[in-house]
Amino acid sequence: MNVIIDSFKQNRQVWAWAVIVSMFLIFIGHAPVLPIITGGMLAVVITSLRALSAGQKKPWQIGTRR
Protein backbone atom coordinates (compact mmCIF):
# COMPACT_ATOMS: atom_id res chain seq x y z
CA MET A 1 0.00 0.00 0.00
CA ASN A 2 2.87 2.37 0.79
CA VAL A 3 4.29 1.82 -2.69
CA ILE A 4 1.04 2.98 -4.29
CA ILE A 5 0.88 6.06 -2.05
CA ASP A 6 4.51 6.90 -2.87
CA SER A 7 3.70 6.53 -6.56
CA PHE A 8 0.82 8.99 -6.18
CA LYS A 9 3.11 11.42 -4.34
CA GLN A 10 5.61 11.27 -7.20
CA ASN A 11 2.87 12.18 -9.68
CA ARG A 12 1.77 15.41 -8.01
CA GLN A 13 2.04 17.34 -11.26
CA VAL A 14 -0.39 14.93 -12.91
CA TRP A 15 -2.85 15.51 -10.06
CA ALA A 16 -2.47 19.28 -10.40
CA TRP A 17 -3.07 19.26 -14.15
CA ALA A 18 -6.04 16.95 -13.79
CA VAL A 19 -7.64 19.39 -11.36
CA ILE A 20 -6.85 22.42 -13.55
CA VAL A 21 -8.20 20.82 -16.73
CA SER A 22 -11.31 19.50 -15.00
CA MET A 23 -12.10 22.91 -13.49
CA PHE A 24 -11.61 24.52 -16.88
CA LEU A 25 -13.96 22.03 -18.54
CA ILE A 26 -16.60 22.29 -15.82
CA PHE A 27 -16.67 26.06 -15.30
CA ILE A 28 -15.73 27.42 -18.71
CA GLY A 29 -16.97 24.62 -20.98
CA HIS A 30 -20.07 23.78 -18.92
CA ALA A 31 -19.26 20.07 -19.16
CA PRO A 32 -21.07 17.52 -16.96
CA VAL A 33 -19.32 17.13 -13.63
CA LEU A 34 -19.39 13.36 -13.03
CA PRO A 35 -17.75 12.25 -16.32
CA ILE A 36 -15.06 14.92 -15.99
CA ILE A 37 -14.17 13.88 -12.43
CA THR A 38 -14.21 10.20 -13.38
CA GLY A 39 -12.00 10.80 -16.41
CA GLY A 40 -9.52 12.86 -14.40
CA MET A 41 -9.27 10.21 -11.70
CA LEU A 42 -8.86 7.48 -14.30
CA ALA A 43 -6.04 9.39 -16.01
CA VAL A 44 -4.20 9.89 -12.72
CA VAL A 45 -4.58 6.25 -11.68
CA ILE A 46 -3.41 4.92 -15.06
CA THR A 47 -0.40 7.26 -15.06
CA SER A 48 0.54 6.27 -11.50
CA LEU A 49 0.21 2.56 -12.17
CA ARG A 50 2.29 2.81 -15.36
CA ALA A 51 5.01 4.65 -13.44
CA LEU A 52 4.83 2.06 -10.69
CA SER A 53 5.26 -0.87 -13.05
CA ALA A 54 8.04 0.75 -15.13
CA GLY A 55 10.81 -0.58 -12.88
CA GLN A 56 9.50 -4.13 -12.56
CA LYS A 57 10.42 -7.00 -14.81
CA LYS A 58 7.73 -8.18 -17.15
CA PRO A 59 6.49 -11.79 -16.95
CA TRP A 60 8.12 -12.67 -20.27
CA GLN A 61 11.48 -11.30 -19.05
CA ILE A 62 11.56 -13.60 -16.04
CA GLY A 63 12.84 -17.06 -16.71
CA THR A 64 15.77 -18.75 -18.32
CA ARG A 65 18.05 -16.93 -20.70
CA ARG A 66 18.84 -18.60 -23.97
Coordinates of N, CA and C in Angstrom, one line a residue:
M1 N 0.8 -1.2 0.0 CA 0.0 0.0 0.0 C 0.9 1.3 0.0
N2 N 2.0 1.2 0.7 CA 2.9 2.4 0.8 C 3.5 2.7 -0.6
V3 N 3.7 1.6 -1.4 CA 4.3 1.8 -2.7 C 3.3 2.6 -3.6
I4 N 2.1 2.3 -3.5 CA 1.0 3.0 -4.3 C 0.9 4.4 -3.8
I5 N 1.0 4.7 -2.6 CA 0.9 6.1 -2.0 C 2.1 6.8 -2.5
D6 N 3.3 6.2 -2.4 CA 4.5 6.9 -2.9 C 4.4 7.2 -4.4
S7 N 3.9 6.3 -5.1 CA 3.7 6.5 -6.6 C 2.8 7.7 -6.8
F8 N 1.7 7.8 -6.0 CA 0.8 9.0 -6.2 C 1.5 10.3 -5.8
K9 N 2.4 10.2 -4.8 CA 3.1 11.4 -4.3 C 4.1 11.9 -5.4
Q10 N 4.7 10.9 -6.2 CA 5.6 11.3 -7.2 C 4.9 11.9 -8.4
N11 N 3.6 11.7 -8.5 CA 2.9 12.2 -9.7 C 2.0 13.4 -9.3
R12 N 2.5 14.2 -8.5 CA 1.8 15.4 -8.0 C 1.4 16.3 -9.2
Q13 N 2.3 16.5 -10.1 CA 2.0 17.3 -11.3 C 0.9 16.8 -12.1
V14 N 0.7 15.5 -12.2 CA -0.4 14.9 -12.9 C -1.7 15.3 -12.2
W15 N -1.7 15.2 -10.9 CA -2.9 15.5 -10.1 C -3.2 17.0 -10.3
A16 N -2.2 17.8 -10.3 CA -2.5 19.3 -10.4 C -3.1 19.6 -11.8
W17 N -2.5 19.0 -12.8 CA -3.1 19.3 -14.2 C -4.4 18.7 -14.3
A18 N -4.7 17.5 -13.7 CA -6.0 16.9 -13.8 C -7.1 17.9 -13.1
V19 N -6.7 18.5 -12.0 CA -7.6 19.4 -11.4 C -7.8 20.7 -12.2
I20 N -6.7 21.2 -12.7 CA -6.9 22.4 -13.6 C -7.7 22.2 -14.8
V21 N -7.4 21.1 -15.5 CA -8.2 20.8 -16.7 C -9.7 20.5 -16.4
S22 N -9.9 19.8 -15.3 CA -11.3 19.5 -15.0 C -12.1 20.8 -14.6
M23 N -11.4 21.7 -13.8 CA -12.1 22.9 -13.5 C -12.4 23.8 -14.7
F24 N -11.4 23.8 -15.6 CA -11.6 24.5 -16.9 C -12.8 24.0 -17.7
L25 N -12.9 22.6 -17.8 CA -14.0 22.0 -18.5 C -15.3 22.2 -17.9
I26 N -15.3 22.2 -16.5 CA -16.6 22.3 -15.8 C -17.1 23.7 -15.8
F27 N -16.2 24.7 -15.5 CA -16.7 26.1 -15.3 C -16.7 26.9 -16.6
I28 N -15.8 26.7 -17.5 CA -15.7 27.4 -18.7 C -16.5 26.7 -19.8
G29 N -16.3 25.4 -19.9 CA -17.0 24.6 -21.0 C -18.3 24.1 -20.6
H30 N -18.8 24.3 -19.4 CA -20.1 23.8 -18.9 C -20.3 22.3 -19.2
A31 N -19.2 21.5 -19.0 CA -19.3 20.1 -19.2 C -19.9 19.4 -17.9
P32 N -20.5 18.2 -18.1 CA -21.1 17.5 -17.0 C -20.0 17.1 -16.0
V33 N -20.3 17.3 -14.7 CA -19.3 17.1 -13.6 C -18.8 15.7 -13.4
L34 N -19.8 14.7 -13.3 CA -19.4 13.4 -13.0 C -18.4 12.7 -14.1
P35 N -18.7 12.8 -15.4 CA -17.7 12.2 -16.3 C -16.4 12.9 -16.3
I36 N -16.3 14.2 -16.0 CA -15.1 14.9 -16.0 C -14.2 14.5 -14.8
I37 N -14.9 14.3 -13.6 CA -14.2 13.9 -12.4 C -13.7 12.4 -12.6
T38 N -14.6 11.6 -13.2 CA -14.2 10.2 -13.4 C -13.0 10.1 -14.4
G39 N -13.1 10.8 -15.4 CA -12.0 10.8 -16.4 C -10.7 11.3 -15.8
G40 N -10.7 12.4 -15.0 CA -9.5 12.9 -14.4 C -8.9 11.9 -13.4
M41 N -9.8 11.2 -12.6 CA -9.3 10.2 -11.7 C -8.7 9.0 -12.4
L42 N -9.4 8.6 -13.5 CA -8.9 7.5 -14.3 C -7.5 7.8 -14.9
A43 N -7.3 9.0 -15.4 CA -6.0 9.4 -16.0 C -4.9 9.4 -15.0
V44 N -5.2 9.9 -13.8 CA -4.2 9.9 -12.7 C -3.8 8.5 -12.3
V45 N -4.8 7.6 -12.1 CA -4.6 6.2 -11.7 C -3.8 5.5 -12.7
I46 N -4.1 5.6 -14.0 CA -3.4 4.9 -15.1 C -2.0 5.4 -15.1
T47 N -1.8 6.7 -15.0 CA -0.4 7.3 -15.1 C 0.4 6.8 -13.9
S48 N -0.2 6.7 -12.7 CA 0.5 6.3 -11.5 C 0.9 4.8 -11.6
L49 N -0.1 4.0 -12.1 CA 0.2 2.6 -12.2 C 1.3 2.2 -13.2
R50 N 1.3 3.0 -14.3 CA 2.3 2.8 -15.4 C 3.7 3.2 -14.8
A51 N 3.7 4.3 -14.0 CA 5.0 4.6 -13.4 C 5.5 3.6 -12.4
L52 N 4.5 3.1 -11.7 CA 4.8 2.1 -10.7 C 5.4 0.8 -11.3
S53 N 4.8 0.4 -12.4 CA 5.3 -0.9 -13.1 C 6.4 -0.7 -14.0
A54 N 6.9 0.5 -14.2 CA 8.0 0.7 -15.1 C 9.3 0.1 -14.7
G55 N 9.6 0.0 -13.4 CA 10.8 -0.6 -12.9 C 10.8 -2.1 -12.7
Q56 N 9.6 -2.7 -12.8 CA 9.5 -4.1 -12.6 C 9.8 -4.9 -13.8
K57 N 10.2 -6.1 -13.7 CA 10.4 -7.0 -14.8 C 9.1 -7.5 -15.3
K58 N 9.0 -7.7 -16.6 CA 7.7 -8.2 -17.2 C 7.7 -9.7 -17.1
P59 N 6.6 -10.3 -17.1 CA 6.5 -11.8 -16.9 C 7.3 -12.5 -18.0
W60 N 7.4 -12.0 -19.2 CA 8.1 -12.7 -20.3 C 9.6 -12.5 -20.1
Q61 N 10.1 -11.5 -19.3 CA 11.5 -11.3 -19.0 C 12.0 -12.2 -17.9
I62 N 11.1 -12.7 -17.1 CA 11.6 -13.6 -16.0 C 11.6 -15.0 -16.6
G63 N 12.7 -15.7 -16.2 CA 12.8 -17.1 -16.7 C 14.3 -17.3 -17.1
T64 N 14.4 -18.4 -17.9 CA 15.8 -18.7 -18.3 C 16.2 -17.9 -19.5
R65 N 17.5 -17.6 -19.6 CA 18.0 -16.9 -20.7 C 18.6 -17.9 -21.7
R66 N 18.4 -17.7 -22.9 CA 18.8 -18.6 -24.0 C 20.1 -18.1 -24.6

